[in-house]
Short mmCIF file of C-alpha atoms in Angstrom, two decimals:
data_model
loop_
_atom_site.label_atom_id
_atom_site.label_comp_id
_atom_site.label_asym_id
_atom_site.label_seq_id
_atom_site.Cartn_x
_atom_site.Cartn_y
_atom_site.Cartn_z
CA MET A 1 0.00 0.00 0.00
CA ASN A 2 1.30 3.40 -0.96
CA LEU A 3 1.03 5.76 2.00
CA ALA A 4 1.47 8.85 -0.14
CA GLU A 5 -1.75 7.87 -1.90
CA LEU A 6 -3.53 7.63 1.44
CA GLN A 7 -2.21 11.05 2.50
CA LYS A 8 -4.13 12.56 -0.41
CA LEU A 9 -7.30 11.32 1.24
CA LYS A 10 -7.04 13.97 3.90
CA GLU A 11 -6.68 16.86 1.47
CA LYS A 12 -9.43 15.54 -0.77
CA ALA A 13 -11.80 14.88 2.08
CA GLN A 14 -11.44 18.45 3.28
CA LYS A 15 -12.20 19.89 -0.14
CA GLN A 16 -15.16 17.61 -0.62
CA VAL A 17 -16.55 18.36 2.82
CA ALA A 18 -16.51 22.04 1.88
CA LEU A 19 -18.72 21.17 -1.09
CA ARG A 20 -21.15 19.28 1.07
CA GLU A 21 -22.94 21.84 3.24
CA GLY A 22 -26.40 23.27 2.70
CA ASN A 23 -29.28 22.47 0.36
CA LYS A 24 -28.21 21.62 -3.14
CA LYS A 25 -29.88 21.98 -6.48
CA TYR A 26 -28.74 18.52 -7.54
CA ARG A 27 -28.34 15.31 -5.65
CA VAL A 28 -26.64 12.41 -7.43
CA VAL A 29 -27.35 8.98 -5.98
CA VAL A 30 -24.99 6.19 -7.04
CA SER A 31 -26.16 2.58 -6.76
CA MET A 32 -23.39 0.88 -4.77
CA GLY A 33 -24.68 -2.63 -4.08
CA THR A 34 -22.61 -5.73 -4.88
CA SER A 35 -23.71 -5.79 -8.54
CA GLY A 36 -23.02 -2.10 -8.95
CA ILE A 37 -19.55 -2.41 -7.42
CA ALA A 38 -18.78 -5.41 -9.65
CA ALA A 39 -19.79 -3.41 -12.70
CA GLY A 40 -17.59 -0.42 -11.83
CA ALA A 41 -19.79 1.88 -9.73
CA ARG A 42 -16.84 2.97 -7.57
CA ASP A 43 -15.00 4.23 -10.61
CA VAL A 44 -18.10 6.14 -11.73
CA MET A 45 -18.47 7.65 -8.25
CA LYS A 46 -14.82 8.69 -8.05
CA THR A 47 -14.90 10.22 -11.52
CA MET A 48 -17.99 12.24 -10.61
CA LEU A 49 -16.50 13.46 -7.31
CA ASP A 50 -13.27 14.48 -9.06
CA GLU A 51 -15.06 16.17 -11.93
CA ILE A 52 -17.47 18.04 -9.64
CA GLU A 53 -14.55 19.25 -7.56
CA LYS A 54 -12.51 20.23 -10.62
CA ARG A 55 -15.39 22.28 -11.96
CA GLY A 56 -16.14 23.71 -8.53
CA LEU A 57 -19.82 22.76 -8.76
CA ALA A 58 -20.96 23.83 -5.30
CA ASP A 59 -24.64 23.08 -5.92
CA VAL A 60 -24.27 19.30 -6.26
CA GLU A 61 -24.07 16.57 -3.65
CA VAL A 62 -23.23 12.92 -4.29
CA ARG A 63 -24.54 10.04 -2.21
CA VAL A 64 -24.40 6.26 -2.32
CA THR A 65 -27.26 3.81 -1.91
CA GLY A 66 -27.78 0.03 -1.94
CA GLU A 67 -29.30 -1.78 -4.90
CA ILE A 68 -32.08 0.16 -6.57
CA GLY A 69 -33.53 -2.70 -8.60
CA LEU A 70 -31.61 -2.20 -11.84
CA GLU A 71 -28.91 -4.84 -11.24
CA ASP A 72 -28.76 -5.88 -14.89
CA VAL A 73 -27.81 -2.44 -16.20
CA GLU A 74 -25.28 -1.32 -13.59
CA PRO A 75 -23.54 1.02 -12.96
CA VAL A 76 -26.63 3.11 -12.34
CA ILE A 77 -27.05 6.65 -10.97
CA ARG A 78 -30.06 8.83 -10.34
CA VAL A 79 -29.80 12.59 -10.70
CA GLU A 80 -32.41 14.33 -8.55
CA ARG A 81 -33.12 18.02 -9.05
CA ALA A 82 -34.46 20.07 -6.16
CA ASP A 83 -37.76 20.65 -8.04
CA GLY A 84 -38.40 16.88 -8.08
CA GLU A 85 -37.20 15.97 -11.55
CA GLN A 86 -35.37 12.64 -11.52
CA THR A 87 -33.25 11.24 -14.29
CA THR A 88 -31.85 7.69 -14.18
CA TYR A 89 -28.70 6.81 -16.09
CA ALA A 90 -27.53 3.22 -16.65
CA ARG A 91 -24.59 1.21 -17.98
CA LEU A 92 -22.20 3.99 -17.07
CA ASP A 93 -18.43 4.24 -17.15
CA ALA A 94 -15.98 7.00 -16.28
CA GLU A 95 -16.31 8.74 -19.63
CA LYS A 96 -20.12 8.80 -19.52
CA ALA A 97 -19.97 10.01 -15.92
CA ARG A 98 -17.81 12.96 -16.97
CA LYS A 99 -20.30 13.78 -19.71
CA ILE A 100 -23.18 13.79 -17.21
CA VAL A 101 -21.27 16.19 -14.95
CA ALA A 102 -20.34 18.47 -17.85
CA GLU A 103 -23.80 18.61 -19.44
CA HIS A 104 -26.47 17.77 -16.87
CA LEU A 105 -24.94 19.03 -13.62
CA ALA A 106 -22.95 21.97 -14.97
CA HIS A 107 -25.38 23.13 -17.69
CA ASP A 108 -28.80 21.72 -16.75
CA THR A 109 -28.95 19.67 -19.96
CA PRO A 110 -29.76 16.01 -19.29
CA VAL A 111 -27.79 13.60 -21.47
CA GLU A 112 -30.78 12.12 -23.27
CA ASN A 113 -28.97 9.26 -25.00
CA LEU A 114 -27.66 7.90 -21.69
CA ALA A 115 -30.89 8.35 -19.71
CA VAL A 116 -33.06 5.28 -19.17
CA GLY A 117 -35.79 6.94 -17.18
CA LYS A 118 -37.16 10.30 -16.23
CA GLU A 119 -39.92 11.25 -13.85
CA LYS A 120 -41.16 14.15 -11.84
CA LYS A 121 -41.84 13.74 -8.15
CA PRO A 122 -43.87 16.39 -6.32
CA MET B 1 -14.35 -12.40 -5.56
CA PHE B 2 -13.54 -8.92 -6.69
CA ASP B 3 -10.30 -8.10 -8.48
CA GLU B 4 -9.42 -5.65 -5.68
CA LEU B 5 -9.83 -6.29 -1.95
CA SER B 6 -10.70 -2.62 -1.51
CA LEU B 7 -13.89 -3.37 -3.49
CA ASN B 8 -14.76 -6.06 -0.92
CA LEU B 9 -14.22 -3.45 1.80
CA LEU B 10 -16.55 -1.05 0.00
CA ASP B 11 -19.17 -3.77 -0.42
CA ILE B 12 -19.05 -4.75 3.28
CA GLY B 13 -18.96 -1.06 4.26
CA MET B 14 -22.20 -0.48 2.31
CA ASN B 15 -23.86 -3.06 4.59
CA SER B 16 -22.77 -0.92 7.55
CA LEU B 17 -24.34 2.19 6.01
CA ALA B 18 -27.54 0.21 5.42
CA ALA B 19 -27.41 -0.80 9.09
CA GLY B 20 -27.54 2.89 10.04
CA ALA B 21 -24.02 3.12 11.42
CA SER B 22 -22.68 6.50 12.55
CA VAL B 23 -19.14 5.18 12.91
CA LEU B 24 -17.63 2.88 10.30
CA ARG B 25 -14.08 1.79 10.94
CA ILE B 26 -11.98 -0.02 8.38
CA VAL B 27 -8.75 -1.62 9.60
CA VAL B 28 -6.10 -2.86 7.18
CA ILE B 29 -2.98 -4.55 8.55
CA GLU B 30 -0.35 -5.62 6.07
CA SER B 31 2.52 -7.52 7.69
CA HIS B 32 5.25 -8.90 5.51
CA ARG B 33 7.07 -10.09 8.61
CA ARG B 34 4.19 -12.33 9.59
CA ASP B 35 2.88 -12.86 6.07
CA TRP B 36 -0.62 -11.74 7.03
CA LEU B 37 -3.12 -9.36 5.56
CA ILE B 38 -5.95 -8.56 7.94
CA LEU B 39 -9.06 -6.66 6.87
CA GLN B 40 -11.70 -5.56 9.30
CA VAL B 41 -14.93 -3.59 8.91
CA ARG B 42 -16.52 -2.57 12.18
CA ASP B 43 -19.66 -0.50 12.61
CA ASN B 44 -22.02 0.65 15.34
CA GLY B 45 -25.11 0.01 13.23
CA CYS B 46 -28.23 -1.93 14.16
CA GLY B 47 -26.46 -5.31 14.23
CA MET B 48 -28.32 -8.58 14.15
CA ASP B 49 -29.07 -11.52 16.40
CA ASP B 50 -27.25 -14.80 16.07
CA ALA B 51 -30.06 -16.58 14.26
CA THR B 52 -30.20 -13.89 11.57
CA LEU B 53 -26.43 -13.87 11.20
CA GLN B 54 -26.26 -17.66 10.85
CA ARG B 55 -29.04 -17.56 8.28
CA ILE B 56 -27.26 -14.89 6.22
CA LEU B 57 -23.97 -16.79 6.34
CA ALA B 58 -25.56 -20.13 5.47
CA GLU B 59 -28.02 -18.76 2.94
CA ASN B 60 -27.41 -19.28 -0.70
CA SER B 61 -28.41 -15.98 -2.23
CA SER B 62 -29.63 -17.81 -5.33
CA THR B 63 -32.88 -19.13 -3.90
CA LYS B 64 -35.72 -18.17 -6.20
CA ALA B 65 -37.36 -15.62 -3.92
CA ASN B 66 -34.35 -13.33 -3.66
CA ARG B 67 -32.21 -14.33 -6.62
CA LYS B 68 -31.89 -10.76 -7.82
CA LYS B 69 -30.85 -9.44 -4.44
CA SER B 70 -27.26 -9.85 -3.40
CA ILE B 71 -27.90 -9.81 0.35
CA GLY B 72 -25.16 -11.86 1.91
CA LEU B 73 -23.32 -12.27 -1.35
CA GLY B 74 -20.78 -9.63 -0.36
CA LEU B 75 -19.92 -11.55 2.80
CA ALA B 76 -19.76 -14.81 0.84
CA LEU B 77 -17.37 -13.30 -1.68
CA LEU B 78 -14.95 -12.03 0.96
CA ARG B 79 -15.16 -15.31 2.83
CA GLN B 80 -14.29 -17.20 -0.36
CA THR B 81 -11.24 -15.02 -0.98
CA SER B 82 -9.99 -15.40 2.64
CA GLU B 83 -10.37 -19.14 2.63
CA MET B 84 -8.81 -19.48 -0.81
CA CYS B 85 -5.79 -17.47 0.38
CA GLY B 86 -5.04 -19.45 3.52
CA GLY B 87 -6.90 -17.21 5.95
CA THR B 88 -9.99 -17.08 8.10
CA PHE B 89 -13.28 -15.18 8.10
CA HIS B 90 -15.44 -14.15 11.07
CA VAL B 91 -18.52 -12.05 11.60
CA ARG B 92 -19.55 -10.91 15.06
CA SER B 93 -22.73 -8.98 15.61
CA THR B 94 -24.78 -7.71 18.52
CA PRO B 95 -28.27 -6.30 18.04
CA GLY B 96 -28.26 -2.59 18.79
CA LYS B 97 -24.46 -2.48 19.07
CA GLY B 98 -23.08 -3.21 15.64
CA THR B 99 -21.26 -5.68 13.45
CA THR B 100 -17.60 -6.58 12.96
CA VAL B 101 -16.42 -8.48 9.90
CA THR B 102 -12.83 -9.75 10.03
CA ALA B 103 -11.02 -11.46 7.18
CA SER B 104 -7.43 -12.59 7.09
CA MET B 105 -5.29 -14.01 4.32
CA ARG B 106 -1.71 -14.88 3.54
CA LEU B 107 -0.15 -11.72 2.19
CA THR B 108 2.03 -13.69 -0.25
CA HIS B 109 -0.63 -16.18 -1.36
CA ILE B 110 -0.43 -16.40 -5.13
CA ASP B 111 -4.21 -16.02 -5.61
CA ARG B 112 -4.56 -13.05 -3.26
CA PRO B 113 -6.07 -10.07 -5.07
CA PRO B 114 -4.28 -6.74 -4.59
CA LEU B 115 -5.68 -4.21 -2.11
CA GLY B 116 -6.27 -1.83 -4.99
CA ASP B 117 -7.58 1.70 -4.65
CA LEU B 118 -8.30 1.97 -0.94
CA THR B 119 -8.49 5.76 -1.27
CA ALA B 120 -11.42 5.53 -3.70
CA THR B 121 -13.20 3.11 -1.36
CA ILE B 122 -12.89 5.46 1.62
CA GLU B 123 -13.87 8.49 -0.46
CA THR B 124 -16.99 6.69 -1.67
CA LEU B 125 -18.09 5.62 1.81
CA ALA B 126 -17.24 9.04 3.27
CA ALA B 127 -19.66 10.73 0.87
CA SER B 128 -22.33 9.90 3.45
CA PRO B 129 -22.26 12.99 5.67
CA THR B 130 -23.82 11.33 8.71
CA VAL B 131 -21.14 8.67 9.05
CA ASP B 132 -17.66 9.03 10.49
CA VAL B 133 -15.65 6.80 8.17
CA GLN B 134 -12.33 5.86 9.71
CA LEU B 135 -9.38 4.13 8.15
CA HIS B 136 -6.66 2.57 10.27
CA TYR B 137 -3.86 1.24 8.12
CA ARG B 138 -0.73 -0.42 9.46
CA ASN B 139 2.22 -2.21 7.93
CA ASP B 140 5.52 -3.35 9.46
CA ASN B 141 6.94 0.17 9.58
CA GLN B 142 4.17 2.74 9.37
CA THR B 143 0.66 3.57 10.40
CA PHE B 144 -1.95 5.85 8.88
CA HIS B 145 -5.20 7.08 10.38
CA PHE B 146 -8.03 8.89 8.69
CA HIS B 147 -11.35 10.11 10.12
CA SER B 148 -13.82 11.68 7.73
CA GLN B 149 -15.44 13.77 10.49
CA GLU B 150 -12.04 15.13 11.45
CA ALA B 151 -11.72 16.49 7.94
CA LYS B 152 -14.93 18.34 8.64
CA HIS B 153 -13.55 19.97 11.77
CA HIS B 154 -10.35 20.98 10.00
CA GLU B 155 -12.31 22.62 7.26
CA PRO B 156 -10.97 26.12 6.60
CA SER B 157 -13.29 28.48 8.37
CA ARG B 158 -13.66 32.23 8.49
CA THR B 159 -14.59 31.98 12.13
CA PRO B 160 -11.66 32.90 14.39
CA LYS B 161 -10.19 30.04 16.37
CA THR B 162 -11.59 31.02 19.75
CA LYS B 163 -15.07 31.43 18.35
CA ARG B 164 -14.86 28.11 16.59
CA LYS B 165 -13.98 26.46 19.87
CA SER B 166 -17.03 27.87 21.54
CA ALA B 167 -19.14 26.87 18.57
CA GLU B 168 -17.85 23.36 18.95
CA ALA B 169 -18.58 23.41 22.64
CA SER B 170 -22.15 24.50 22.03
CA ARG B 171 -22.54 21.82 19.41
CA ALA B 172 -21.30 19.25 21.89
CA ALA B 173 -23.74 20.51 24.52
CA MET C 1 -20.29 -13.10 -25.80
CA ARG C 2 -23.78 -13.81 -27.06
CA THR C 3 -24.95 -15.15 -30.40
CA GLN C 4 -28.20 -14.25 -32.11
CA ASN C 5 -29.11 -17.87 -32.70
CA PRO C 6 -29.35 -20.09 -29.66
CA ILE C 7 -27.92 -23.56 -30.12
CA LYS C 8 -28.90 -26.89 -28.59
CA LEU C 9 -26.73 -27.94 -25.67
CA ARG C 10 -27.30 -31.71 -25.64
CA PRO C 11 -25.62 -32.51 -28.97
CA LEU C 12 -22.51 -30.65 -27.73
CA LEU C 13 -22.05 -32.71 -24.60
CA ALA C 14 -20.10 -35.49 -26.35
CA THR C 15 -17.77 -33.04 -28.10
CA LEU C 16 -17.15 -31.28 -24.80
CA ARG C 17 -16.71 -34.64 -23.03
CA ALA C 18 -19.06 -33.10 -20.49
CA GLU C 19 -20.94 -34.87 -17.74
CA VAL C 20 -24.15 -33.34 -16.41
CA LEU C 21 -24.05 -33.23 -12.60
CA THR C 22 -27.42 -31.71 -11.80
CA ASP C 23 -30.95 -33.03 -12.30
CA HIS C 24 -31.72 -30.84 -15.22
CA VAL C 25 -29.92 -29.48 -18.24
CA PRO C 26 -31.18 -26.57 -20.37
CA GLU C 27 -32.29 -27.12 -23.94
CA GLU C 28 -30.42 -24.23 -25.45
CA ILE C 29 -27.61 -21.79 -24.81
CA THR C 30 -27.35 -18.35 -26.34
CA GLY C 31 -23.61 -17.85 -26.00
CA GLY C 32 -20.63 -18.51 -23.80
CA TYR C 33 -18.65 -16.64 -21.14
CA CYS C 34 -15.24 -17.60 -19.72
CA SER C 35 -14.16 -16.13 -16.40
CA ASP C 36 -12.97 -17.25 -12.99
CA LEU C 37 -13.53 -13.89 -11.34
CA LEU C 38 -17.05 -13.82 -9.91
CA SER C 39 -17.40 -10.04 -9.90
CA ASP C 40 -16.48 -10.02 -13.58
CA VAL C 41 -19.25 -12.52 -14.29
CA LEU C 42 -21.65 -10.41 -12.21
CA ALA C 43 -20.76 -7.43 -14.34
CA HIS C 44 -20.55 -8.95 -17.81
CA ALA C 45 -22.27 -12.31 -18.28
CA GLU C 46 -25.45 -12.23 -20.36
CA PRO C 47 -28.50 -14.29 -19.38
CA GLY C 48 -28.80 -17.64 -21.14
CA VAL C 49 -25.09 -18.22 -21.74
CA LEU C 50 -22.94 -21.20 -20.82
CA TRP C 51 -20.39 -20.04 -18.22
CA LEU C 52 -17.00 -21.78 -18.29
CA THR C 53 -14.92 -21.67 -15.09
CA VAL C 54 -12.50 -23.60 -12.91
CA GLN C 55 -14.14 -22.16 -9.78
CA VAL C 56 -16.24 -24.66 -7.83
CA HIS C 57 -17.08 -22.52 -4.80
CA ARG C 58 -20.79 -22.36 -3.91
CA ASN C 59 -20.71 -18.66 -4.80
CA VAL C 60 -20.59 -19.82 -8.43
CA VAL C 61 -24.15 -21.07 -8.02
CA SER C 62 -25.26 -17.77 -6.43
CA VAL C 63 -23.75 -15.70 -9.21
CA ALA C 64 -25.06 -18.02 -11.95
CA ALA C 65 -28.58 -17.72 -10.54
CA MET C 66 -28.35 -13.94 -10.19
CA LYS C 67 -27.28 -13.58 -13.80
CA ASP C 68 -29.72 -16.19 -15.14
CA VAL C 69 -26.96 -18.04 -16.99
CA ALA C 70 -28.24 -21.23 -18.61
CA ALA C 71 -25.59 -23.57 -17.23
CA VAL C 72 -22.09 -23.68 -15.76
CA LEU C 73 -19.39 -25.85 -17.31
CA LEU C 74 -16.71 -26.63 -14.76
CA THR C 75 -13.47 -27.21 -16.64
CA CYS C 76 -10.23 -29.12 -15.94
CA GLY C 77 -12.27 -31.92 -14.35
CA ARG C 78 -13.43 -29.83 -11.41
CA LYS C 79 -16.42 -31.00 -9.43
CA PRO C 80 -18.49 -29.16 -6.83
CA ASP C 81 -19.12 -30.52 -3.33
CA SER C 82 -22.50 -32.08 -2.60
CA ALA C 83 -23.82 -28.96 -0.83
CA SER C 84 -23.18 -26.74 -3.87
CA LEU C 85 -24.71 -29.38 -6.10
CA ALA C 86 -27.86 -29.46 -3.98
CA GLU C 87 -28.02 -25.65 -4.09
CA ALA C 88 -27.66 -25.71 -7.86
CA ASP C 89 -30.52 -28.19 -8.16
CA GLU C 90 -32.64 -26.04 -5.90
CA ALA C 91 -31.87 -22.90 -7.88
CA GLY C 92 -32.44 -24.61 -11.22
CA ILE C 93 -28.87 -24.02 -12.37
CA ALA C 94 -27.32 -26.83 -14.42
CA LEU C 95 -23.76 -27.81 -13.51
CA LEU C 96 -21.61 -29.75 -15.97
CA THR C 97 -18.02 -30.90 -15.73
CA THR C 98 -15.42 -31.61 -18.40
CA PRO C 99 -11.82 -32.80 -18.30
CA LEU C 100 -11.02 -30.22 -21.00
CA SER C 101 -9.44 -26.89 -20.04
CA THR C 102 -11.47 -23.68 -20.40
CA TYR C 103 -9.44 -22.84 -23.51
CA GLU C 104 -10.10 -26.20 -25.17
CA ALA C 105 -13.77 -26.24 -24.26
CA ALA C 106 -14.30 -22.68 -25.53
CA GLY C 107 -12.55 -23.69 -28.77
CA LYS C 108 -14.93 -26.62 -29.26
CA LEU C 109 -17.93 -24.37 -28.64
CA TRP C 110 -16.62 -21.85 -31.14
CA GLU C 111 -16.14 -24.57 -33.76
CA ALA C 112 -19.69 -25.74 -33.10
CA GLY C 113 -20.94 -22.32 -34.18
CA LEU C 114 -21.57 -20.66 -30.83
#
């Protein structure tokens, strides 16, 4: 194990904590059950955290959850907007995750060709 | 099995979050001198009674009713890796107190997966703001400790030090 | 790997020198997947395929059932213990064994048009 790598945890955690306070416009929920992890959900999560931090998107929070019933199309994330709009993305990888951050989270434009579901909750 | 042990740790750690833990401690001990790798995930979540634990450990997650759910599969995967790599696997749980999962393996066993990206695992678990995710890592020469809630307290703040102290005191009270 | 046209499994058993260990064997398979890493199978195997592996741990049965694979071909002469076999029967997962290696068995399946 490389300790220098672990040291970075502390710096990163502090930056990410700073991005965590208050009510956010977007909440991203990453499915992190066994199937999701096997399919690469951790990589998707890490890419999103890094990209959100790099772009300084202060109005986004990222959370993990257990299986959400889409085990066959993992990795899966749900992007929830404060007004109740929910978009589900499936079969993700790092590149698609970056695209979702760049278009949906940074510019309010859902990535239609990656979305598998959309609904509005009151 | 996963191709990185840190993915097993993430998988087991997700069980702790589901159990409502507020403290989740991951211990990794890598000793070349003793040829052991020890992995432990300990939480203060809701825990379970012995009957439930035995059922989860004995259960084959493929039974028709729950074939799409991987409850218990994460534990079974880590157990398989430990046993395949000359180690042992234990789960201890107390209702209302929490659960501790301990896996050991021979560090030099030829089939032992690498630890992999432990940082990404901790970062992922620590995204849950209500949980203090702790990492205690030790090898023959060095130790490393990380507490996600500590990062919160060290957050740069505009509040002067003395004021922050009193704010902390009031929070504690 | 998944083909458009499913093929019958029974006529392949002799070529594969495979022995059926469970009570039932599926009619057809839609493709094949070779992997000994269970998380890889969880992530990539398609339903209906024949999974080739040297792993005989009971977790193989769990993963096979989760992914709805048609059958598991245990290669290099591996055989599961009786508990795993009973679990496979219960879950409706067919287990087969062959003395061939994964490489040889996959080659035979490929030649057979899978």
